Amino acid sequence: MKIGPYTLKNSLIVAPMAGVTDRPFRELCLRFGAGMAVSEMMSSNPKMWNTDKSKNRMVHLDEKGIRSVQIAGAEPDMMAEAARYCVENGAQIVDINMGCPAKKVNKKLAGSALLTRPDLVEQILTAVVNAVDVPVTLKTRTGWDTENKNCVDIAKMAEQCGIQALALHGRTRACMYKGEAEYDSIRAVKEAISIPLIANGDIDSPQKARHVLDYTGADALMIGRPAQGRPWIFQQIQHYLNTGEELAPPPVDEVQEILLGHVQELHQFYGELKGLRIARKHVGWYLKEHEQFGDFRQTFNAIEDAQMQLDALQDHFENVA
C-alpha cells in the first residue's frame, strides 16, 4: 500500500495510542513486522509543544520506518501550524485525530467530537492539507452514535479535501471501546472512496485479520490494543496472510528477552524514574496471561528503582520456568 510517495512494506499499521505508542513501542512493533507505526496523539496547542511530554511524543529524524505523527485539535489554523511544526521536526506523514473518544479530548471539540461538526471537519482538513507538502491522513470513527453514523460522508469529504489515506475504527464515539467493532460501515466507506482505506477495531488474531480484509475490501489493517504486550502479533498476522498457516507465539524465554529489552528501552528513553513507572503498564500487558502474575504485579508496581524492576522480572521468569 502507498500513502503519497511512501510504500509500506506490508498492510499492517500500528494504531496511534496515547501513552502507548511512544518511540520504544513503535520501534518494537516495526521490528516484529509492522509496516508502519503512527506516533501517539500530539496537541495542536503550541503552548504544549515544548513540554517533555510533547517532545517524547514527537517523531525523530533518526527513527526507522515511515515517520507518521498524529495531531489533535479543533482550530483549523492551530492544526495547520501543528502540522508544519511536525514536518519541520521529522514527520513524513501527518495524521489527523478524529477518533479519540476520551471526554477530556471531546470537551474541547477535538477527536471524535468533530464528527458532530462536518463544517469544521472540512475547514480543518483543508487547512492541514494546504499547510504541508507531505501526505495528510485521517483517523476517525463511524459516527457520534449509532443513530448518527456519518462516516461515508466524512470519508468522501476527506478525499475531496486531499486526504491521502483514511483509517476507520468500526465503532461510534458513544461505543467507546465497548462491544464489538462492526465492519459494514468500513465496507461501505471502501466502496465510496478511491483513496486507501485502513480498517481498525478488534483485529486481535491472524484469522480475524484475514476476515476483515476479505469482508471490507480494506487496503490495510490498523492494530492497537491487541498489540499491547504482544508486539509479535504483526509477525503472526503477516505470516498467516502470506501462507495461511499459524505462527506459534514466542516461547517464554523469548518473551522474557523481549520484555526485558522493552523495559530497558523505556528506562533509557524517559529516564529511570518516569521510565519505570511507564514500564508497569507494559509489564502488566505482557504478563496478564501468566497464572502467577497476580501477586507479582502488586509487588512489581511498588518498585521504585529501575535496576530492581529488571531484577524482579528476571526472578519472575525464572520462577515461571
PDB file of C-alpha atoms in Angstrom:
ATOM      1  CA  MET A   1       0.000   0.000   0.000  1.00  0.00           C
ATOM      2  CA  LYS A   2       1.164   3.544  -0.758  1.00  0.00           C
ATOM      3  CA  ILE A   3       0.491   6.760   1.133  1.00  0.00           C
ATOM      4  CA  GLY A   4       1.608   9.549  -1.140  1.00  0.00           C
ATOM      5  CA  PRO A   5       5.181   8.727  -2.186  1.00  0.00           C
ATOM      6  CA  TYR A   6       5.688   6.210   0.614  1.00  0.00           C
ATOM      7  CA  THR A   7       5.268   2.474   0.058  1.00  0.00           C
ATOM      8  CA  LEU A   8       4.587   0.418   3.172  1.00  0.00           C
ATOM      9  CA  LYS A   9       6.419  -2.899   3.386  1.00  0.00           C
ATOM     10  CA  ASN A  10       3.098  -4.567   4.224  1.00  0.00           C
ATOM     11  CA  SER A  11      -0.507  -3.720   5.076  1.00  0.00           C
ATOM     12  CA  LEU A  12      -0.201  -3.775   8.884  1.00  0.00           C
ATOM     13  CA  ILE A  13      -0.111  -0.461  10.772  1.00  0.00           C
ATOM     14  CA  VAL A  14       0.298   0.271  14.481  1.00  0.00           C
ATOM     15  CA  ALA A  15      -2.576   2.460  15.666  1.00  0.00           C
ATOM     16  CA  PRO A  16      -1.694   5.689  17.475  1.00  0.00           C
ATOM     17  CA  MET A  17      -2.475   5.227  21.177  1.00  0.00           C
ATOM     18  CA  ALA A  18      -1.903   7.982  23.728  1.00  0.00           C
ATOM     19  CA  GLY A  19       0.529   6.866  26.390  1.00  0.00           C
ATOM     20  CA  VAL A  20       1.392   3.693  24.475  1.00  0.00           C
ATOM     21  CA  THR A  21       2.846   4.235  21.008  1.00  0.00           C
ATOM     22  CA  ASP A  22       5.969   6.035  22.128  1.00  0.00           C
ATOM     23  CA  ARG A  23       9.241   5.546  20.288  1.00  0.00           C
ATOM     24  CA  PRO A  24      10.294   2.341  22.135  1.00  0.00           C
ATOM     25  CA  PHE A  25       6.928   0.698  21.397  1.00  0.00           C
ATOM     26  CA  ARG A  26       6.847   1.844  17.777  1.00  0.00           C
ATOM     27  CA  GLU A  27      10.315   0.514  17.104  1.00  0.00           C
ATOM     28  CA  LEU A  28       9.469  -2.796  18.771  1.00  0.00           C
ATOM     29  CA  CYS A  29       6.358  -3.238  16.601  1.00  0.00           C
ATOM     30  CA  LEU A  30       8.338  -2.383  13.463  1.00  0.00           C
ATOM     31  CA  ARG A  31      10.917  -4.979  14.461  1.00  0.00           C
ATOM     32  CA  PHE A  32       8.145  -7.561  14.670  1.00  0.00           C
ATOM     33  CA  GLY A  33       6.740  -6.861  11.250  1.00  0.00           C
ATOM     34  CA  ALA A  34       4.506  -3.781  11.331  1.00  0.00           C
ATOM     35  CA  GLY A  35       4.587  -1.873   8.046  1.00  0.00           C
ATOM     36  CA  MET A  36       4.205   1.498   9.752  1.00  0.00           C
ATOM     37  CA  ALA A  37       3.737   2.815  13.289  1.00  0.00           C
ATOM     38  CA  VAL A  38       1.879   6.079  13.959  1.00  0.00           C
ATOM     39  CA  SER A  39       3.018   8.184  16.901  1.00  0.00           C
ATOM     40  CA  GLU A  40       0.741   8.933  19.819  1.00  0.00           C
ATOM     41  CA  MET A  41      -1.505  11.981  19.628  1.00  0.00           C
ATOM     42  CA  MET A  42       0.115  15.407  19.971  1.00  0.00           C
ATOM     43  CA  SER A  43      -1.866  18.512  20.904  1.00  0.00           C
ATOM     44  CA  SER A  44      -2.173  21.290  18.332  1.00  0.00           C
ATOM     45  CA  ASN A  45      -1.798  23.836  21.143  1.00  0.00           C
ATOM     46  CA  PRO A  46       1.652  25.431  20.681  1.00  0.00           C
ATOM     47  CA  LYS A  47       1.889  26.080  24.440  1.00  0.00           C
ATOM     48  CA  MET A  48       2.279  22.308  24.840  1.00  0.00           C
ATOM     49  CA  TRP A  49       4.999  21.710  22.258  1.00  0.00           C
ATOM     50  CA  ASN A  50       7.998  22.406  24.465  1.00  0.00           C
ATOM     51  CA  THR A  51       6.890  20.192  27.325  1.00  0.00           C
ATOM     52  CA  ASP A  52       8.736  16.935  27.955  1.00  0.00           C
ATOM     53  CA  LYS A  53       5.500  15.061  27.226  1.00  0.00           C
ATOM     54  CA  SER A  54       5.133  16.571  23.767  1.00  0.00           C
ATOM     55  CA  LYS A  55       8.813  16.192  22.945  1.00  0.00           C
ATOM     56  CA  ASN A  56       8.605  12.493  23.785  1.00  0.00           C
ATOM     57  CA  ARG A  57       5.577  12.156  21.531  1.00  0.00           C
ATOM     58  CA  MET A  58       7.302  13.710  18.534  1.00  0.00           C
ATOM     59  CA  VAL A  59       8.847  11.565  15.856  1.00  0.00           C
ATOM     60  CA  HIS A  60      12.594  11.882  15.449  1.00  0.00           C
ATOM     61  CA  LEU A  61      14.752  12.158  12.359  1.00  0.00           C
ATOM     62  CA  ASP A  62      16.789   9.052  13.200  1.00  0.00           C
ATOM     63  CA  GLU A  63      13.742   6.794  13.620  1.00  0.00           C
ATOM     64  CA  LYS A  64      13.397   3.752  11.405  1.00  0.00           C
ATOM     65  CA  GLY A  65      10.499   3.307   9.019  1.00  0.00           C
ATOM     66  CA  ILE A  66       7.994   5.862   7.729  1.00  0.00           C
ATOM     67  CA  ARG A  67       7.586   8.632  10.297  1.00  0.00           C
ATOM     68  CA  SER A  68       3.889   9.407  10.833  1.00  0.00           C
ATOM     69  CA  VAL A  69       2.765  11.705  13.640  1.00  0.00           C
ATOM     70  CA  GLN A  70      -0.806  12.318  14.799  1.00  0.00           C
ATOM     71  CA  ILE A  71      -2.137  15.737  15.783  1.00  0.00           C
ATOM     72  CA  ALA A  72      -5.341  16.594  17.648  1.00  0.00           C
ATOM     73  CA  GLY A  73      -7.297  19.805  17.979  1.00  0.00           C
ATOM     74  CA  ALA A  74     -10.328  21.766  16.803  1.00  0.00           C
ATOM     75  CA  GLU A  75      -8.912  25.058  15.490  1.00  0.00           C
ATOM     76  CA  PRO A  76      -8.045  24.905  11.763  1.00  0.00           C
ATOM     77  CA  ASP A  77      -5.211  27.447  11.980  1.00  0.00           C
ATOM     78  CA  MET A  78      -3.656  25.787  15.029  1.00  0.00           C
ATOM     79  CA  MET A  79      -3.915  22.365  13.408  1.00  0.00           C
ATOM     80  CA  ALA A  80      -2.189  23.723  10.304  1.00  0.00           C
ATOM     81  CA  GLU A  81       0.595  25.214  12.390  1.00  0.00           C
ATOM     82  CA  ALA A  82       0.972  21.969  14.340  1.00  0.00           C
ATOM     83  CA  ALA A  83       1.292  20.067  11.067  1.00  0.00           C
ATOM     84  CA  ARG A  84       4.053  22.406   9.902  1.00  0.00           C
ATOM     85  CA  TYR A  85       5.843  22.035  13.231  1.00  0.00           C
ATOM     86  CA  CYS A  86       5.707  18.233  12.997  1.00  0.00           C
ATOM     87  CA  VAL A  87       7.106  18.233   9.467  1.00  0.00           C
ATOM     88  CA  GLU A  88       9.919  20.590  10.498  1.00  0.00           C
ATOM     89  CA  ASN A  89      10.796  18.085  13.212  1.00  0.00           C
ATOM     90  CA  GLY A  90      10.863  14.995  11.009  1.00  0.00           C
ATOM     91  CA  ALA A  91       7.307  13.878  10.240  1.00  0.00           C
ATOM     92  CA  GLN A  92       6.903  12.369   6.776  1.00  0.00           C
ATOM     93  CA  ILE A  93       3.135  11.900   7.182  1.00  0.00           C
ATOM     94  CA  VAL A  94       0.728  13.939   9.313  1.00  0.00           C
ATOM     95  CA  ASP A  95      -2.338  12.144  10.700  1.00  0.00           C
ATOM     96  CA  ILE A  96      -5.415  13.993  11.968  1.00  0.00           C
ATOM     97  CA  ASN A  97      -7.150  12.581  15.044  1.00  0.00           C
ATOM     98  CA  MET A  98     -10.896  12.413  14.673  1.00  0.00           C
ATOM     99  CA  GLY A  99     -11.334   9.142  16.518  1.00  0.00           C
ATOM    100  CA  CYS A 100     -10.340   9.634  20.151  1.00  0.00           C
ATOM    101  CA  PRO A 101     -13.462   9.164  22.347  1.00  0.00           C
ATOM    102  CA  ALA A 102     -11.914  10.452  25.601  1.00  0.00           C
ATOM    103  CA  LYS A 103     -14.025  13.049  27.415  1.00  0.00           C
ATOM    104  CA  LYS A 104     -11.080  15.367  28.101  1.00  0.00           C
ATOM    105  CA  VAL A 105     -10.399  15.482  24.340  1.00  0.00           C
ATOM    106  CA  ASN A 106     -14.027  15.656  23.224  1.00  0.00           C
ATOM    107  CA  LYS A 107     -14.964  18.502  25.580  1.00  0.00           C
ATOM    108  CA  LYS A 108     -12.550  20.664  23.537  1.00  0.00           C
ATOM    109  CA  LEU A 109     -14.427  19.567  20.388  1.00  0.00           C
ATOM    110  CA  ALA A 110     -11.377  17.547  19.302  1.00  0.00           C
ATOM    111  CA  GLY A 111     -11.108  13.855  18.486  1.00  0.00           C
ATOM    112  CA  SER A 112     -14.373  12.107  17.657  1.00  0.00           C
ATOM    113  CA  ALA A 113     -16.407  15.122  18.839  1.00  0.00           C
ATOM    114  CA  LEU A 114     -15.605  16.673  15.461  1.00  0.00           C
ATOM    115  CA  LEU A 115     -17.975  14.163  13.865  1.00  0.00           C
ATOM    116  CA  THR A 116     -20.806  16.369  15.134  1.00  0.00           C
ATOM    117  CA  ARG A 117     -19.422  19.309  13.128  1.00  0.00           C
ATOM    118  CA  PRO A 118     -18.823  18.327   9.480  1.00  0.00           C
ATOM    119  CA  ASP A 119     -18.411  22.009   8.580  1.00  0.00           C
ATOM    120  CA  LEU A 120     -15.478  22.309  10.975  1.00  0.00           C
ATOM    121  CA  VAL A 121     -14.072  18.987   9.786  1.00  0.00           C
ATOM    122  CA  GLU A 122     -13.860  20.357   6.257  1.00  0.00           C
ATOM    123  CA  GLN A 123     -12.092  23.512   7.456  1.00  0.00           C
ATOM    124  CA  ILE A 124      -9.529  21.505   9.452  1.00  0.00           C
ATOM    125  CA  LEU A 125      -8.818  19.027   6.667  1.00  0.00           C
ATOM    126  CA  THR A 126      -8.374  21.781   4.113  1.00  0.00           C
ATOM    127  CA  ALA A 127      -6.148  23.861   6.386  1.00  0.00           C
ATOM    128  CA  VAL A 128      -3.822  20.988   7.262  1.00  0.00           C
ATOM    129  CA  VAL A 129      -3.556  19.648   3.706  1.00  0.00           C
ATOM    130  CA  ASN A 130      -2.698  23.128   2.418  1.00  0.00           C
ATOM    131  CA  ALA A 131      -0.171  23.730   5.190  1.00  0.00           C
ATOM    132  CA  VAL A 132       2.307  20.950   4.413  1.00  0.00           C
ATOM    133  CA  ASP A 133       3.951  19.227   1.460  1.00  0.00           C
ATOM    134  CA  VAL A 134       3.713  15.740   2.976  1.00  0.00           C
ATOM    135  CA  PRO A 135       0.734  13.348   2.834  1.00  0.00           C
ATOM    136  CA  VAL A 136      -2.041  14.015   5.336  1.00  0.00           C
ATOM    137  CA  THR A 137      -4.118  11.094   6.625  1.00  0.00           C
ATOM    138  CA  LEU A 138      -7.211  10.894   8.811  1.00  0.00           C
ATOM    139  CA  LYS A 139      -8.249   8.511  11.577  1.00  0.00           C
ATOM    140  CA  THR A 140     -11.921   8.551  12.522  1.00  0.00           C
ATOM    141  CA  ARG A 141     -14.908   6.541  13.739  1.00  0.00           C
ATOM    142  CA  THR A 142     -18.200   5.513  12.156  1.00  0.00           C
ATOM    143  CA  GLY A 143     -20.103   8.397  13.761  1.00  0.00           C
ATOM    144  CA  TRP A 144     -21.027  10.058  17.031  1.00  0.00           C
ATOM    145  CA  ASP A 145     -23.518   7.323  17.979  1.00  0.00           C
ATOM    146  CA  THR A 146     -25.431   4.505  16.285  1.00  0.00           C
ATOM    147  CA  GLU A 147     -28.215   6.921  15.253  1.00  0.00           C
ATOM    148  CA  ASN A 148     -25.725   9.323  13.695  1.00  0.00           C
ATOM    149  CA  LYS A 149     -23.253   7.406  11.567  1.00  0.00           C
ATOM    150  CA  ASN A 150     -21.785   9.784   9.018  1.00  0.00           C
ATOM    151  CA  CYS A 151     -18.525   8.033   8.136  1.00  0.00           C
ATOM    152  CA  VAL A 152     -19.362   7.698   4.429  1.00  0.00           C
ATOM    153  CA  ASP A 153     -19.989  11.433   4.089  1.00  0.00           C
ATOM    154  CA  ILE A 154     -16.883  12.272   6.129  1.00  0.00           C
ATOM    155  CA  ALA A 155     -14.789   9.897   4.008  1.00  0.00           C
ATOM    156  CA  LYS A 156     -15.988  11.465   0.749  1.00  0.00           C
ATOM    157  CA  MET A 157     -15.252  14.915   2.149  1.00  0.00           C
ATOM    158  CA  ALA A 158     -11.789  13.803   3.261  1.00  0.00           C
ATOM    159  CA  GLU A 159     -10.944  12.572  -0.219  1.00  0.00           C
ATOM    160  CA  GLN A 160     -12.165  15.817  -1.769  1.00  0.00           C
ATOM    161  CA  CYS A 161     -10.042  17.822   0.686  1.00  0.00           C
ATOM    162  CA  GLY A 162      -6.883  15.972  -0.296  1.00  0.00           C
ATOM    163  CA  ILE A 163      -6.570  13.411   2.491  1.00  0.00           C
ATOM    164  CA  GLN A 164      -4.399  10.584   1.110  1.00  0.00           C
ATOM    165  CA  ALA A 165      -5.471   7.667   3.329  1.00  0.00           C
ATOM    166  CA  LEU A 166      -8.268   7.078   5.821  1.00  0.00           C
ATOM    167  CA  ALA A 167      -8.247   4.829   8.909  1.00  0.00           C
ATOM    168  CA  LEU A 168     -11.711   3.914  10.192  1.00  0.00           C
ATOM    169  CA  HIS A 169     -12.451   2.364  13.586  1.00  0.00           C
ATOM    170  CA  GLY A 170     -15.590   0.251  13.453  1.00  0.00           C
ATOM    171  CA  ARG A 171     -17.228   1.893  16.468  1.00  0.00           C
ATOM    172  CA  THR A 172     -19.037   5.160  17.153  1.00  0.00           C
ATOM    173  CA  ARG A 173     -17.839   7.622  19.758  1.00  0.00           C
ATOM    174  CA  ALA A 174     -20.683   6.524  22.040  1.00  0.00           C
ATOM    175  CA  CYS A 175     -19.440   2.925  21.838  1.00  0.00           C
ATOM    176  CA  MET A 176     -16.055   3.969  23.266  1.00  0.00           C
ATOM    177  CA  TYR A 177     -14.231   0.586  23.249  1.00  0.00           C
ATOM    178  CA  LYS A 178     -17.219  -1.485  24.381  1.00  0.00           C
ATOM    179  CA  GLY A 179     -18.989  -4.210  22.471  1.00  0.00           C
ATOM    180  CA  GLU A 180     -17.695  -5.495  19.166  1.00  0.00           C
ATOM    181  CA  ALA A 181     -16.439  -3.420  16.260  1.00  0.00           C
ATOM    182  CA  GLU A 182     -18.638  -3.604  13.152  1.00  0.00           C
ATOM    183  CA  TYR A 183     -17.261  -3.778   9.647  1.00  0.00           C
ATOM    184  CA  ASP A 184     -20.312  -2.990   7.489  1.00  0.00           C
ATOM    185  CA  SER A 185     -19.542   0.726   7.793  1.00  0.00           C
ATOM    186  CA  ILE A 186     -15.922   0.147   6.811  1.00  0.00           C
ATOM    187  CA  ARG A 187     -17.090  -1.844   3.797  1.00  0.00           C
ATOM    188  CA  ALA A 188     -19.467   0.964   2.793  1.00  0.00           C
ATOM    189  CA  VAL A 189     -16.702   3.560   3.052  1.00  0.00           C
ATOM    190  CA  LYS A 190     -14.364   1.423   0.949  1.00  0.00           C
ATOM    191  CA  GLU A 191     -16.993   1.341  -1.798  1.00  0.00           C
ATOM    192  CA  ALA A 192     -17.446   5.122  -1.615  1.00  0.00           C
ATOM    193  CA  ILE A 193     -13.842   6.365  -1.925  1.00  0.00           C
ATOM    194  CA  SER A 194     -10.762   5.674  -4.019  1.00  0.00           C
ATOM    195  CA  ILE A 195      -8.034   6.627  -1.514  1.00  0.00           C
ATOM    196  CA  PRO A 196      -6.540   3.798   0.609  1.00  0.00           C
ATOM    197  CA  LEU A 197      -8.787   2.670   3.461  1.00  0.00           C
ATOM    198  CA  ILE A 198      -7.361   1.190   6.664  1.00  0.00           C
ATOM    199  CA  ALA A 199      -9.691  -0.965   8.803  1.00  0.00           C
ATOM    200  CA  ASN A 200      -9.377  -0.698  12.581  1.00  0.00           C
ATOM    201  CA  GLY A 201     -11.090  -2.321  15.552  1.00  0.00           C
ATOM    202  CA  ASP A 202     -10.823  -5.703  17.306  1.00  0.00           C
ATOM    203  CA  ILE A 203      -8.265  -7.169  14.896  1.00  0.00           C
ATOM    204  CA  ASP A 204      -6.803  -9.474  17.515  1.00  0.00           C
ATOM    205  CA  SER A 205      -5.782 -12.611  15.612  1.00  0.00           C
ATOM    206  CA  PRO A 206      -4.465 -13.671  12.201  1.00  0.00           C
ATOM    207  CA  GLN A 207      -7.827 -15.228  11.346  1.00  0.00           C
ATOM    208  CA  LYS A 208      -9.679 -12.018  12.243  1.00  0.00           C
ATOM    209  CA  ALA A 209      -7.238 -10.034  10.117  1.00  0.00           C
ATOM    210  CA  ARG A 210      -7.954 -12.241   7.103  1.00  0.00           C
ATOM    211  CA  HIS A 211     -11.704 -11.960   7.665  1.00  0.00           C
ATOM    212  CA  VAL A 212     -11.675  -8.158   7.963  1.00  0.00           C
ATOM    213  CA  LEU A 213      -9.573  -7.724   4.820  1.00  0.00           C
ATOM    214  CA  ASP A 214     -11.812 -10.064   2.835  1.00  0.00           C
ATOM    215  CA  TYR A 215     -15.102  -8.673   4.148  1.00  0.00           C
ATOM    216  CA  THR A 216     -14.365  -4.955   3.923  1.00  0.00           C
ATOM    217  CA  GLY A 217     -12.008  -4.880   0.949  1.00  0.00           C
ATOM    218  CA  ALA A 218      -9.777  -2.575   3.012  1.00  0.00           C
ATOM    219  CA  ASP A 219      -6.285  -1.848   1.754  1.00  0.00           C
ATOM    220  CA  ALA A 220      -4.651  -2.265   5.155  1.00  0.00           C
ATOM    221  CA  LEU A 221      -5.294  -3.034   8.809  1.00  0.00           C
ATOM    222  CA  MET A 222      -4.605  -0.879  11.855  1.00  0.00           C
ATOM    223  CA  ILE A 223      -3.960  -2.696  15.120  1.00  0.00           C
ATOM    224  CA  GLY A 224      -3.978  -1.041  18.523  1.00  0.00           C
ATOM    225  CA  ARG A 225      -4.920  -2.668  21.817  1.00  0.00           C
ATOM    226  CA  PRO A 226      -4.276  -6.269  20.647  1.00  0.00           C
ATOM    227  CA  ALA A 227      -0.590  -5.324  20.232  1.00  0.00           C
ATOM    228  CA  GLN A 228      -0.240  -4.201  23.839  1.00  0.00           C
ATOM    229  CA  GLY A 229       2.020  -6.761  25.463  1.00  0.00           C
ATOM    230  CA  ARG A 230       2.019  -8.702  22.190  1.00  0.00           C
ATOM    231  CA  PRO A 231       4.099  -6.795  19.625  1.00  0.00           C
ATOM    232  CA  TRP A 232       4.739 -10.034  17.741  1.00  0.00           C
ATOM    233  CA  ILE A 233       1.092 -10.076  16.606  1.00  0.00           C
ATOM    234  CA  PHE A 234       2.192  -8.288  13.418  1.00  0.00           C
ATOM    235  CA  GLN A 235       4.590 -11.106  12.592  1.00  0.00           C
ATOM    236  CA  GLN A 236       1.900 -13.694  13.283  1.00  0.00           C
ATOM    237  CA  ILE A 237      -0.694 -11.922  11.126  1.00  0.00           C
ATOM    238  CA  GLN A 238       1.663 -11.345   8.196  1.00  0.00           C
ATOM    239  CA  HIS A 239       2.782 -14.986   8.252  1.00  0.00           C
ATOM    240  CA  TYR A 240      -0.854 -16.123   8.167  1.00  0.00           C
ATOM    241  CA  LEU A 241      -1.759 -13.718   5.361  1.00  0.00           C
ATOM    242  CA  ASN A 242       1.205 -14.958   3.336  1.00  0.00           C
ATOM    243  CA  THR A 243       0.902 -18.694   3.972  1.00  0.00           C
ATOM    244  CA  GLY A 244      -2.474 -19.485   5.539  1.00  0.00           C
ATOM    245  CA  GLU A 245      -0.572 -21.145   8.371  1.00  0.00           C
ATOM    246  CA  GLU A 246      -0.497 -20.124  12.028  1.00  0.00           C
ATOM    247  CA  LEU A 247       2.796 -18.978  13.533  1.00  0.00           C
ATOM    248  CA  ALA A 248       3.194 -20.047  17.140  1.00  0.00           C
ATOM    249  CA  PRO A 249       3.642 -17.280  19.729  1.00  0.00           C
ATOM    250  CA  PRO A 250       7.188 -16.860  21.051  1.00  0.00           C
ATOM    251  CA  PRO A 251       8.242 -19.211  23.863  1.00  0.00           C
ATOM    252  CA  VAL A 252       8.563 -17.893  27.404  1.00  0.00           C
ATOM    253  CA  ASP A 253      12.315 -17.381  27.187  1.00  0.00           C
ATOM    254  CA  GLU A 254      11.873 -15.207  24.097  1.00  0.00           C
ATOM    255  CA  VAL A 255       9.073 -13.216  25.758  1.00  0.00           C
ATOM    256  CA  GLN A 256      11.456 -12.659  28.653  1.00  0.00           C
ATOM    257  CA  GLU A 257      14.105 -11.280  26.309  1.00  0.00           C
ATOM    258  CA  ILE A 258      11.592  -9.039  24.500  1.00  0.00           C
ATOM    259  CA  LEU A 259      10.085  -7.684  27.721  1.00  0.00           C
ATOM    260  CA  LEU A 260      13.395  -7.010  29.454  1.00  0.00           C
ATOM    261  CA  GLY A 261      14.640  -5.224  26.359  1.00  0.00           C
ATOM    262  CA  HIS A 262      11.463  -3.158  26.172  1.00  0.00           C
ATOM    263  CA  VAL A 263      11.695  -2.126  29.825  1.00  0.00           C
ATOM    264  CA  GLN A 264      15.349  -1.151  29.416  1.00  0.00           C
ATOM    265  CA  GLU A 265      14.434   0.991  26.392  1.00  0.00           C
ATOM    266  CA  LEU A 266      11.725   2.729  28.431  1.00  0.00           C
ATOM    267  CA  HIS A 267      14.228   3.471  31.210  1.00  0.00           C
ATOM    268  CA  GLN A 268      16.656   4.949  28.694  1.00  0.00           C
ATOM    269  CA  PHE A 269      14.071   6.908  26.710  1.00  0.00           C
ATOM    270  CA  TYR A 270      12.239   8.531  29.617  1.00  0.00           C
ATOM    271  CA  GLY A 271      14.893   8.408  32.313  1.00  0.00           C
ATOM    272  CA  GLU A 272      14.799   5.883  35.116  1.00  0.00           C
ATOM    273  CA  LEU A 273      12.098   7.444  37.316  1.00  0.00           C
ATOM    274  CA  LYS A 274       9.478   8.081  34.634  1.00  0.00           C
ATOM    275  CA  GLY A 275      10.575   5.048  32.635  1.00  0.00           C
ATOM    276  CA  LEU A 276       9.996   2.582  35.441  1.00  0.00           C
ATOM    277  CA  ARG A 277       6.508   3.968  36.039  1.00  0.00           C
ATOM    278  CA  ILE A 278       5.561   3.724  32.373  1.00  0.00           C
ATOM    279  CA  ALA A 279       7.008   0.204  32.281  1.00  0.00           C
ATOM    280  CA  ARG A 280       4.447  -1.003  34.821  1.00  0.00           C
ATOM    281  CA  LYS A 281       1.501  -0.980  32.425  1.00  0.00           C
ATOM    282  CA  HIS A 282       3.521  -2.663  29.662  1.00  0.00           C
ATOM    283  CA  VAL A 283       4.643  -5.402  32.053  1.00  0.00           C
ATOM    284  CA  GLY A 284       1.009  -5.874  33.062  1.00  0.00           C
ATOM    285  CA  TRP A 285       0.015  -6.399  29.419  1.00  0.00           C
ATOM    286  CA  TYR A 286       2.854  -8.836  28.715  1.00  0.00           C
ATOM    287  CA  LEU A 287       2.224 -10.981  31.768  1.00  0.00           C
ATOM    288  CA  LYS A 288      -1.573 -10.824  32.141  1.00  0.00           C
ATOM    289  CA  GLU A 289      -1.959 -14.426  30.971  1.00  0.00           C
ATOM    290  CA  HIS A 290       0.580 -15.818  33.451  1.00  0.00           C
ATOM    291  CA  GLU A 291      -1.199 -17.652  36.252  1.00  0.00           C
ATOM    292  CA  GLN A 292       1.351 -16.451  38.814  1.00  0.00           C
ATOM    293  CA  PHE A 293       1.142 -12.823  37.771  1.00  0.00           C
ATOM    294  CA  GLY A 294      -1.466 -11.551  40.232  1.00  0.00           C
ATOM    295  CA  ASP A 295       0.720 -11.491  43.349  1.00  0.00           C
ATOM    296  CA  PHE A 296       3.815 -10.473  41.380  1.00  0.00           C
ATOM    297  CA  ARG A 297       2.079  -7.468  39.828  1.00  0.00           C
ATOM    298  CA  GLN A 298       1.376  -5.845  43.178  1.00  0.00           C
ATOM    299  CA  THR A 299       4.978  -6.339  44.255  1.00  0.00           C
ATOM    300  CA  PHE A 300       6.350  -5.162  40.917  1.00  0.00           C
ATOM    301  CA  ASN A 301       4.266  -1.969  40.856  1.00  0.00           C
ATOM    302  CA  ALA A 302       5.686  -0.945  44.234  1.00  0.00           C
ATOM    303  CA  ILE A 303       9.290  -0.987  42.962  1.00  0.00           C
ATOM    304  CA  GLU A 304      10.836   2.485  42.646  1.00  0.00           C
ATOM    305  CA  ASP A 305      14.261   1.524  41.287  1.00  0.00           C
ATOM    306  CA  ALA A 306      14.947   0.752  37.610  1.00  0.00           C
ATOM    307  CA  GLN A 307      17.504  -1.999  38.177  1.00  0.00           C
ATOM    308  CA  MET A 308      15.272  -3.591  40.807  1.00  0.00           C
ATOM    309  CA  GLN A 309      12.495  -3.708  38.206  1.00  0.00           C
ATOM    310  CA  LEU A 310      14.736  -5.659  35.837  1.00  0.00           C
ATOM    311  CA  ASP A 311      15.910  -7.966  38.603  1.00  0.00           C
ATOM    312  CA  ALA A 312      12.328  -8.649  39.687  1.00  0.00           C
ATOM    313  CA  LEU A 313      11.324  -9.532  36.139  1.00  0.00           C
ATOM    314  CA  GLN A 314      14.321 -11.831  35.806  1.00  0.00           C
ATOM    315  CA  ASP A 315      13.334 -13.612  39.025  1.00  0.00           C
ATOM    316  CA  HIS A 316       9.709 -13.873  37.916  1.00  0.00           C
ATOM    317  CA  PHE A 317      10.620 -15.601  34.665  1.00  0.00           C
ATOM    318  CA  GLU A 318      12.948 -17.992  36.488  1.00  0.00           C
ATOM    319  CA  ASN A 319      10.046 -18.917  38.787  1.00  0.00           C
ATOM    320  CA  VAL A 320       7.748 -19.415  35.800  1.00  0.00           C
ATOM    321  CA  ALA A 321      10.342 -21.664  34.140  1.00  0.00           C
TER     322      ALA A 321
END
